[in-house]
């Protein structure tokens, strides 16, 4: 019993599976945000971006190729194994062949232990440093994460125990929320040896390496706004909800395998849900992804099916029962694309018709305006108002009598003055009535027949009112003095003469 207690007690003398990582500089600046990424992200060594170690040497197809080349040299692979590992351009195949060879052929306990504990982490950091230095858009994506904690999400396995967190992103976030662990506490847990961590919790060493590189680039003076932006979405940059969360590095990975979407493995969330017997946690832990639906990429096959459908106009669909579901999905997408293009063409035609209608209306307005102008120009010219009332009346040019007894003849208009054109006058719409002129003529005739006024009319002078003399002014009676002890009434003022 004492031996069991002794072996179960925590001791720092145990041999760790990975070298110690100094997180003093990271724990002080890490924020409460947690950003998860997968092996499909641009931050993983499997990202197919070419890098060059020394100028003049050949390029490596990916950072994983550089890590594999250093493993080949350090572990002493023979020529055959080295050619097998480095003989592919696919980073995923190179990574898989490397771990297969290490697992199949032992290279010595001390050398392999040194590789897993220290050398592999250093090789990954060097490869990622070259990746970000030679590809500024990828460095911009790393710096855009700010001070968040980076977590590499993948399933728990023996070879990737210290690199990943050992959980899917959905399981990790549910576990952090349930146990109420902050990002700084999670960082401290990841730096512990595996024996002192919660069961099946990984070391997340790849996330810590990326955080350390991010800090180093910031100290060098790299700023995100000075670097080109990576023209892809955030989900693609992080590889969110990727089937690579179920990847085993020592086995071939098939992205279309249903097991990568439906497989479950033990993790801290499963253990917590089992201990608490919480059905909600168990549902979250047992959640599986939906496998993607395959679509045929053979364009010739799809075009044949679409042409056959267009010929029969959809009346004969019996042969479609023999078409595979992958081909039917591709046919559906093809027809949907054709329908969308047709709708866009219809919208274009509709816009053209509206523009043409507006132009026709404008031309009609212009035509009507021109017609009105031509009609006004073709109308006959008429005299101005009042000029044709007495056409036969001669103008009286008799001399004007003067006070000096001399007749004054009005001066004739000079010949240089050009008479106004009759079209300059406004033409009245109706003739004025001669009622006023006739009335004026009758008044003149009546005055001529009436006798003149006589100058010897005797008029009586106006009567004047008799003047009456006003009575003489009477003197005012003197005021009687008031007693001094009399009380004044409201508003009464004592004058100076009374005082």
Tab-separated table of C-alpha atoms in Angstrom, residues 32-355:
chain	number	residue	atom	x	y	z
A	32	UNK	CA	-8.290	35.566	-22.967
A	33	UNK	CA	-8.985	34.715	-26.613
A	34	UNK	CA	-8.307	31.192	-27.861
A	35	UNK	CA	-7.804	30.615	-31.612
A	36	UNK	CA	-7.925	27.008	-32.801
A	37	UNK	CA	-6.385	25.726	-36.034
A	38	UNK	CA	-5.987	22.316	-37.664
A	39	UNK	CA	-3.471	20.561	-39.910
A	40	UNK	CA	-5.250	22.076	-42.912
A	41	UNK	CA	-4.388	25.638	-41.844
A	42	UNK	CA	-1.564	27.819	-43.165
A	43	UNK	CA	0.201	27.651	-39.779
A	44	UNK	CA	0.945	23.925	-39.957
A	45	UNK	CA	4.189	22.568	-41.473
A	46	UNK	CA	2.055	20.608	-43.940
A	47	UNK	CA	1.033	23.812	-45.735
A	48	UNK	CA	2.395	23.476	-49.312
A	49	UNK	CA	4.501	26.647	-49.491
A	50	UNK	CA	7.992	26.384	-50.977
A	51	UNK	CA	10.917	27.483	-48.821
A	52	UNK	CA	14.673	27.776	-49.413
A	53	UNK	CA	17.285	27.277	-46.697
A	54	UNK	CA	20.329	28.721	-48.473
A	55	UNK	CA	20.466	30.772	-51.653
A	56	UNK	CA	21.389	28.547	-54.578
A	57	UNK	CA	20.106	25.303	-53.051
A	58	UNK	CA	16.939	23.584	-54.290
A	59	UNK	CA	13.580	24.523	-52.825
A	60	UNK	CA	11.686	22.400	-50.352
A	61	UNK	CA	8.047	21.793	-51.307
A	62	UNK	CA	6.854	22.555	-47.770
A	63	UNK	CA	8.158	23.068	-44.227
A	64	UNK	CA	7.365	19.392	-43.583
A	65	UNK	CA	9.953	18.434	-46.222
A	66	UNK	CA	12.611	20.461	-44.391
A	67	UNK	CA	11.725	18.786	-41.075
A	68	UNK	CA	11.863	15.374	-42.758
A	69	UNK	CA	15.277	16.117	-44.285
A	70	UNK	CA	16.690	17.023	-40.859
A	71	UNK	CA	15.160	13.854	-39.385
A	72	UNK	CA	16.795	11.786	-42.123
A	73	UNK	CA	20.201	13.277	-41.291
A	74	UNK	CA	19.851	13.138	-37.516
A	75	UNK	CA	18.431	9.597	-37.310
A	76	UNK	CA	20.838	8.263	-39.955
A	77	UNK	CA	18.436	6.904	-42.562
A	78	UNK	CA	19.983	4.830	-45.318
A	79	UNK	CA	19.754	5.891	-48.958
A	80	UNK	CA	16.711	3.762	-49.682
A	81	UNK	CA	14.719	5.070	-46.732
A	82	UNK	CA	15.829	8.642	-47.413
A	83	UNK	CA	14.697	8.416	-51.035
A	84	UNK	CA	11.391	6.890	-49.914
A	85	UNK	CA	10.723	9.716	-47.455
A	86	UNK	CA	11.849	12.590	-49.680
A	87	UNK	CA	10.649	11.129	-52.982
A	88	UNK	CA	7.228	12.819	-52.991
A	89	UNK	CA	6.078	16.393	-53.539
A	90	UNK	CA	3.063	15.972	-51.269
A	91	UNK	CA	3.699	17.266	-47.777
A	92	UNK	CA	1.080	14.916	-46.342
A	93	UNK	CA	2.708	11.849	-47.900
A	94	UNK	CA	6.189	12.979	-46.841
A	95	UNK	CA	5.001	13.436	-43.228
A	96	UNK	CA	3.308	10.047	-43.270
A	97	UNK	CA	6.351	8.232	-44.733
A	98	UNK	CA	8.667	9.829	-42.175
A	99	UNK	CA	6.669	8.568	-39.203
A	100	UNK	CA	6.165	5.150	-40.809
A	101	UNK	CA	9.918	4.745	-41.240
A	102	UNK	CA	10.703	5.903	-37.697
A	103	UNK	CA	8.118	3.519	-36.245
A	104	UNK	CA	9.162	0.558	-38.408
A	105	UNK	CA	12.941	0.805	-38.007
A	106	UNK	CA	14.336	1.720	-34.629
A	107	UNK	CA	17.350	4.010	-34.572
A	108	UNK	CA	18.307	3.667	-30.949
A	109	UNK	CA	16.482	4.738	-27.813
A	110	UNK	CA	18.647	7.711	-26.955
A	111	UNK	CA	18.680	9.136	-30.473
A	112	UNK	CA	14.940	8.724	-31.003
A	113	UNK	CA	14.210	10.124	-27.552
A	114	UNK	CA	16.370	13.149	-28.311
A	115	UNK	CA	14.501	13.614	-31.586
A	116	UNK	CA	11.051	13.486	-30.005
A	117	UNK	CA	12.002	15.586	-26.993
A	118	UNK	CA	13.980	18.410	-28.521
A	119	UNK	CA	15.222	18.064	-32.093
A	120	UNK	CA	11.817	17.809	-33.722
A	121	UNK	CA	10.524	20.979	-32.035
A	122	UNK	CA	13.652	22.903	-33.071
A	123	UNK	CA	13.353	21.669	-36.670
A	124	UNK	CA	9.679	22.692	-36.813
A	125	UNK	CA	10.484	26.150	-35.454
A	126	UNK	CA	13.287	26.666	-37.989
A	127	UNK	CA	11.067	25.534	-40.865
A	128	UNK	CA	8.196	27.799	-39.812
A	129	UNK	CA	10.590	30.733	-39.390
A	130	UNK	CA	11.705	30.353	-43.018
A	131	UNK	CA	8.069	29.972	-44.064
A	132	UNK	CA	6.988	33.274	-42.524
A	133	UNK	CA	10.121	35.133	-43.604
A	134	UNK	CA	9.783	34.120	-47.257
A	135	UNK	CA	5.984	34.459	-47.438
A	136	UNK	CA	4.864	37.850	-46.012
A	137	UNK	CA	1.103	37.165	-46.447
A	138	UNK	CA	1.422	34.160	-44.118
A	139	UNK	CA	3.269	36.323	-41.593
A	140	UNK	CA	0.455	38.866	-41.855
A	141	UNK	CA	-2.045	36.107	-41.014
A	142	UNK	CA	0.041	35.110	-37.969
A	143	UNK	CA	0.389	38.679	-36.696
A	144	UNK	CA	-3.347	39.286	-37.141
A	145	UNK	CA	-3.994	36.808	-34.316
A	146	UNK	CA	-2.764	39.467	-31.867
A	147	UNK	CA	-2.113	38.180	-28.345
A	148	UNK	CA	-4.551	35.270	-28.536
A	149	UNK	CA	-3.552	31.790	-27.506
A	150	UNK	CA	-3.057	29.479	-30.490
A	151	UNK	CA	-4.188	25.859	-30.090
A	152	UNK	CA	-3.512	23.054	-32.565
A	153	UNK	CA	-6.585	20.791	-32.504
A	154	UNK	CA	-6.102	17.126	-33.456
A	155	UNK	CA	-6.898	13.746	-31.981
A	156	UNK	CA	-4.786	12.255	-29.235
A	157	UNK	CA	-2.116	9.885	-30.561
A	158	UNK	CA	1.300	8.802	-29.356
A	159	UNK	CA	3.353	10.594	-32.046
A	160	UNK	CA	1.402	13.859	-31.939
A	161	UNK	CA	0.741	13.939	-28.204
A	162	UNK	CA	2.987	16.900	-27.485
A	163	UNK	CA	2.266	18.815	-30.701
A	164	UNK	CA	-1.559	18.933	-30.511
A	165	UNK	CA	-4.068	19.547	-27.735
A	166	UNK	CA	-5.575	16.066	-28.193
A	167	UNK	CA	-9.166	17.302	-28.801
A	168	UNK	CA	-11.409	18.678	-31.489
A	169	UNK	CA	-12.189	22.382	-31.408
A	170	UNK	CA	-15.810	21.805	-30.382
A	171	UNK	CA	-14.764	19.466	-27.568
A	172	UNK	CA	-12.046	21.848	-26.369
A	173	UNK	CA	-14.334	24.863	-26.144
A	174	UNK	CA	-17.054	22.870	-24.367
A	175	UNK	CA	-14.487	21.503	-21.898
A	176	UNK	CA	-12.985	24.945	-21.196
A	177	UNK	CA	-16.457	26.371	-20.571
A	178	UNK	CA	-17.476	23.523	-18.268
A	179	UNK	CA	-14.356	23.419	-16.084
A	180	UNK	CA	-13.959	27.232	-16.240
A	181	UNK	CA	-10.303	27.369	-17.286
A	182	UNK	CA	-8.804	30.580	-18.650
A	183	UNK	CA	-6.271	30.824	-21.442
A	184	UNK	CA	-3.400	31.433	-19.011
A	185	UNK	CA	-4.359	28.358	-16.989
A	186	UNK	CA	-4.540	26.305	-20.175
A	187	UNK	CA	-1.087	27.573	-21.151
A	188	UNK	CA	0.277	26.455	-17.783
A	189	UNK	CA	-1.320	23.006	-18.163
A	190	UNK	CA	0.214	22.528	-21.617
A	191	UNK	CA	3.741	23.151	-20.305
A	192	UNK	CA	3.464	20.440	-17.672
A	193	UNK	CA	4.752	16.922	-18.348
A	194	UNK	CA	2.080	14.547	-19.577
A	195	UNK	CA	1.949	12.745	-16.214
A	196	UNK	CA	0.856	15.964	-14.495
A	197	UNK	CA	-1.744	17.020	-17.025
A	198	UNK	CA	-5.388	15.937	-17.198
A	199	UNK	CA	-5.813	12.604	-18.900
A	200	UNK	CA	-5.600	12.664	-22.699
A	201	UNK	CA	-4.728	16.357	-22.799
A	202	UNK	CA	-1.948	17.164	-25.257
A	203	UNK	CA	0.946	19.569	-24.883
A	204	UNK	CA	-0.017	21.926	-27.758
A	205	UNK	CA	3.676	22.490	-28.495
A	206	UNK	CA	2.965	23.585	-32.102
A	207	UNK	CA	0.687	26.368	-30.845
A	208	UNK	CA	3.336	27.494	-28.349
A	209	UNK	CA	5.987	27.572	-31.097
A	210	UNK	CA	3.758	29.777	-33.239
A	211	UNK	CA	3.110	32.127	-30.310
A	212	UNK	CA	6.856	32.393	-29.674
A	213	UNK	CA	7.524	33.133	-33.354
A	214	UNK	CA	4.800	35.768	-33.351
A	215	UNK	CA	6.441	37.524	-30.406
A	216	UNK	CA	9.878	37.383	-32.048
A	217	UNK	CA	8.617	38.906	-35.294
A	218	UNK	CA	6.892	41.695	-33.368
A	219	UNK	CA	10.121	42.452	-31.497
A	220	UNK	CA	11.911	42.660	-34.843
A	221	UNK	CA	9.562	45.438	-35.899
A	222	UNK	CA	7.081	43.564	-38.105
A	223	UNK	CA	3.636	45.192	-38.251
A	224	UNK	CA	0.583	43.656	-39.923
A	225	UNK	CA	-0.440	46.779	-41.858
A	226	UNK	CA	2.946	46.890	-43.625
A	227	UNK	CA	2.558	43.352	-45.023
A	228	UNK	CA	0.356	42.126	-47.894
A	229	UNK	CA	-2.926	40.564	-46.887
A	230	UNK	CA	-3.679	36.902	-47.513
A	231	UNK	CA	-6.688	36.859	-49.903
A	232	UNK	CA	-8.569	33.947	-48.299
A	233	UNK	CA	-11.184	33.715	-45.594
A	234	UNK	CA	-10.441	33.193	-41.910
A	235	UNK	CA	-11.973	29.699	-41.910
A	236	UNK	CA	-9.584	28.642	-44.671
A	237	UNK	CA	-6.602	30.220	-42.901
A	238	UNK	CA	-7.369	28.299	-39.702
A	239	UNK	CA	-8.736	25.143	-41.371
A	240	UNK	CA	-11.841	25.280	-39.215
A	241	UNK	CA	-13.950	22.100	-38.907
A	242	UNK	CA	-11.499	20.105	-40.997
A	243	UNK	CA	-11.447	16.282	-41.208
A	244	UNK	CA	-7.711	16.454	-40.434
A	245	UNK	CA	-8.699	16.600	-36.754
A	246	UNK	CA	-8.935	12.801	-37.040
A	247	UNK	CA	-5.620	12.377	-38.873
A	248	UNK	CA	-3.124	9.715	-37.797
A	249	UNK	CA	0.338	10.752	-38.937
A	250	UNK	CA	1.566	7.164	-39.327
A	251	UNK	CA	-1.392	6.006	-41.460
A	252	UNK	CA	-2.495	7.110	-44.945
A	253	UNK	CA	-5.047	9.889	-44.709
A	254	UNK	CA	-8.028	9.834	-47.057
A	255	UNK	CA	-10.092	12.985	-46.838
A	256	UNK	CA	-13.113	11.193	-48.304
A	257	UNK	CA	-13.078	8.391	-45.739
A	258	UNK	CA	-16.278	8.498	-43.638
A	259	UNK	CA	-14.312	7.582	-40.509
A	260	UNK	CA	-12.673	10.999	-40.529
A	261	UNK	CA	-16.108	12.551	-39.927
A	262	UNK	CA	-17.856	10.012	-37.702
A	263	UNK	CA	-14.978	8.642	-35.592
A	264	UNK	CA	-14.818	9.506	-31.883
A	265	UNK	CA	-11.934	9.093	-29.441
A	266	UNK	CA	-11.372	9.549	-25.774
A	267	UNK	CA	-10.651	13.075	-24.534
A	268	UNK	CA	-11.047	15.095	-21.314
A	269	UNK	CA	-14.603	16.088	-22.271
A	270	UNK	CA	-15.684	12.443	-22.532
A	271	UNK	CA	-14.195	11.668	-19.143
A	272	UNK	CA	-15.877	14.711	-17.578
A	273	UNK	CA	-19.267	13.850	-19.095
A	274	UNK	CA	-18.939	10.271	-17.841
A	275	UNK	CA	-18.059	11.371	-14.312
A	276	UNK	CA	-20.848	13.949	-14.096
A	277	UNK	CA	-23.333	11.787	-15.997
A	278	UNK	CA	-24.457	14.914	-17.782
A	279	UNK	CA	-26.490	14.092	-20.922
A	280	UNK	CA	-25.812	17.502	-22.483
A	281	UNK	CA	-22.054	17.096	-22.165
A	282	UNK	CA	-22.316	13.576	-23.517
A	283	UNK	CA	-24.237	14.826	-26.553
A	284	UNK	CA	-21.552	17.435	-27.205
A	285	UNK	CA	-18.761	14.896	-26.786
A	286	UNK	CA	-20.469	12.370	-29.083
A	287	UNK	CA	-21.295	14.897	-31.804
A	288	UNK	CA	-20.093	13.799	-35.245
A	289	UNK	CA	-19.573	15.763	-38.436
A	290	UNK	CA	-21.581	15.317	-41.604
A	291	UNK	CA	-19.560	13.713	-44.350
A	292	UNK	CA	-19.350	15.806	-47.532
A	293	UNK	CA	-21.319	14.736	-50.559
A	294	UNK	CA	-19.225	13.785	-53.536
A	295	UNK	CA	-19.685	15.473	-56.904
A	296	UNK	CA	-18.432	14.235	-60.249
A	297	UNK	CA	-15.829	16.434	-61.893
A	298	UNK	CA	-16.003	14.733	-65.317
A	299	UNK	CA	-17.347	17.586	-67.466
A	300	UNK	CA	-17.833	15.442	-70.585
A	301	UNK	CA	-20.073	13.003	-68.705
A	302	UNK	CA	-22.095	15.817	-67.146
A	303	UNK	CA	-22.525	17.592	-70.505
A	304	UNK	CA	-23.891	14.410	-72.087
A	305	UNK	CA	-26.537	14.014	-69.386
A	306	UNK	CA	-27.527	17.693	-69.603
A	307	UNK	CA	-27.828	17.594	-73.411
A	308	UNK	CA	-30.002	14.485	-73.190
A	309	UNK	CA	-32.282	16.214	-70.696
A	310	UNK	CA	-32.583	19.288	-72.909
A	311	UNK	CA	-33.427	17.197	-75.970
A	312	UNK	CA	-36.244	15.305	-74.270
A	313	UNK	CA	-37.399	18.456	-72.436
A	314	UNK	CA	-37.650	16.430	-69.233
A	315	UNK	CA	-40.340	14.075	-70.573
A	316	UNK	CA	-38.259	10.884	-70.555
A	317	UNK	CA	-36.466	10.534	-67.229
A	318	UNK	CA	-36.254	6.758	-66.996
A	319	UNK	CA	-32.557	6.639	-67.871
A	320	UNK	CA	-31.772	8.920	-64.902
A	321	UNK	CA	-32.351	5.995	-62.536
A	322	UNK	CA	-29.117	4.432	-63.724
A	323	UNK	CA	-27.082	7.636	-63.214
A	324	UNK	CA	-24.981	7.612	-60.001
A	325	UNK	CA	-25.799	10.080	-57.251
A	326	UNK	CA	-22.460	11.872	-57.723
A	327	UNK	CA	-23.344	12.522	-61.375
A	328	UNK	CA	-26.843	13.688	-60.451
A	329	UNK	CA	-25.423	16.242	-58.000
A	330	UNK	CA	-23.104	17.536	-60.705
A	331	UNK	CA	-26.010	17.699	-63.191
A	332	UNK	CA	-28.099	19.609	-60.674
A	333	UNK	CA	-25.287	22.117	-60.127
A	334	UNK	CA	-24.855	22.450	-63.898
A	335	UNK	CA	-28.554	23.163	-64.456
A	336	UNK	CA	-28.603	25.563	-61.512
A	337	UNK	CA	-25.697	27.472	-62.996
A	338	UNK	CA	-27.453	27.666	-66.358
A	339	UNK	CA	-30.611	28.947	-64.676
A	340	UNK	CA	-28.684	31.619	-62.795
A	341	UNK	CA	-26.969	32.765	-65.983
A	342	UNK	CA	-30.361	32.925	-67.727
A	343	UNK	CA	-31.802	35.008	-64.899
A	344	UNK	CA	-28.868	37.386	-65.096
A	345	UNK	CA	-29.397	37.747	-68.847
A	346	UNK	CA	-33.101	38.439	-68.301
A	347	UNK	CA	-32.215	41.141	-65.782
A	348	UNK	CA	-29.815	42.664	-68.293
A	349	UNK	CA	-32.488	42.694	-71.002
A	350	UNK	CA	-34.980	44.245	-68.587
A	351	UNK	CA	-32.559	47.026	-67.730
A	352	UNK	CA	-31.907	47.642	-71.433
A	353	UNK	CA	-35.656	47.868	-72.126
A	354	UNK	CA	-36.110	50.377	-69.320
A	355	UNK	CA	-33.269	52.508	-70.651
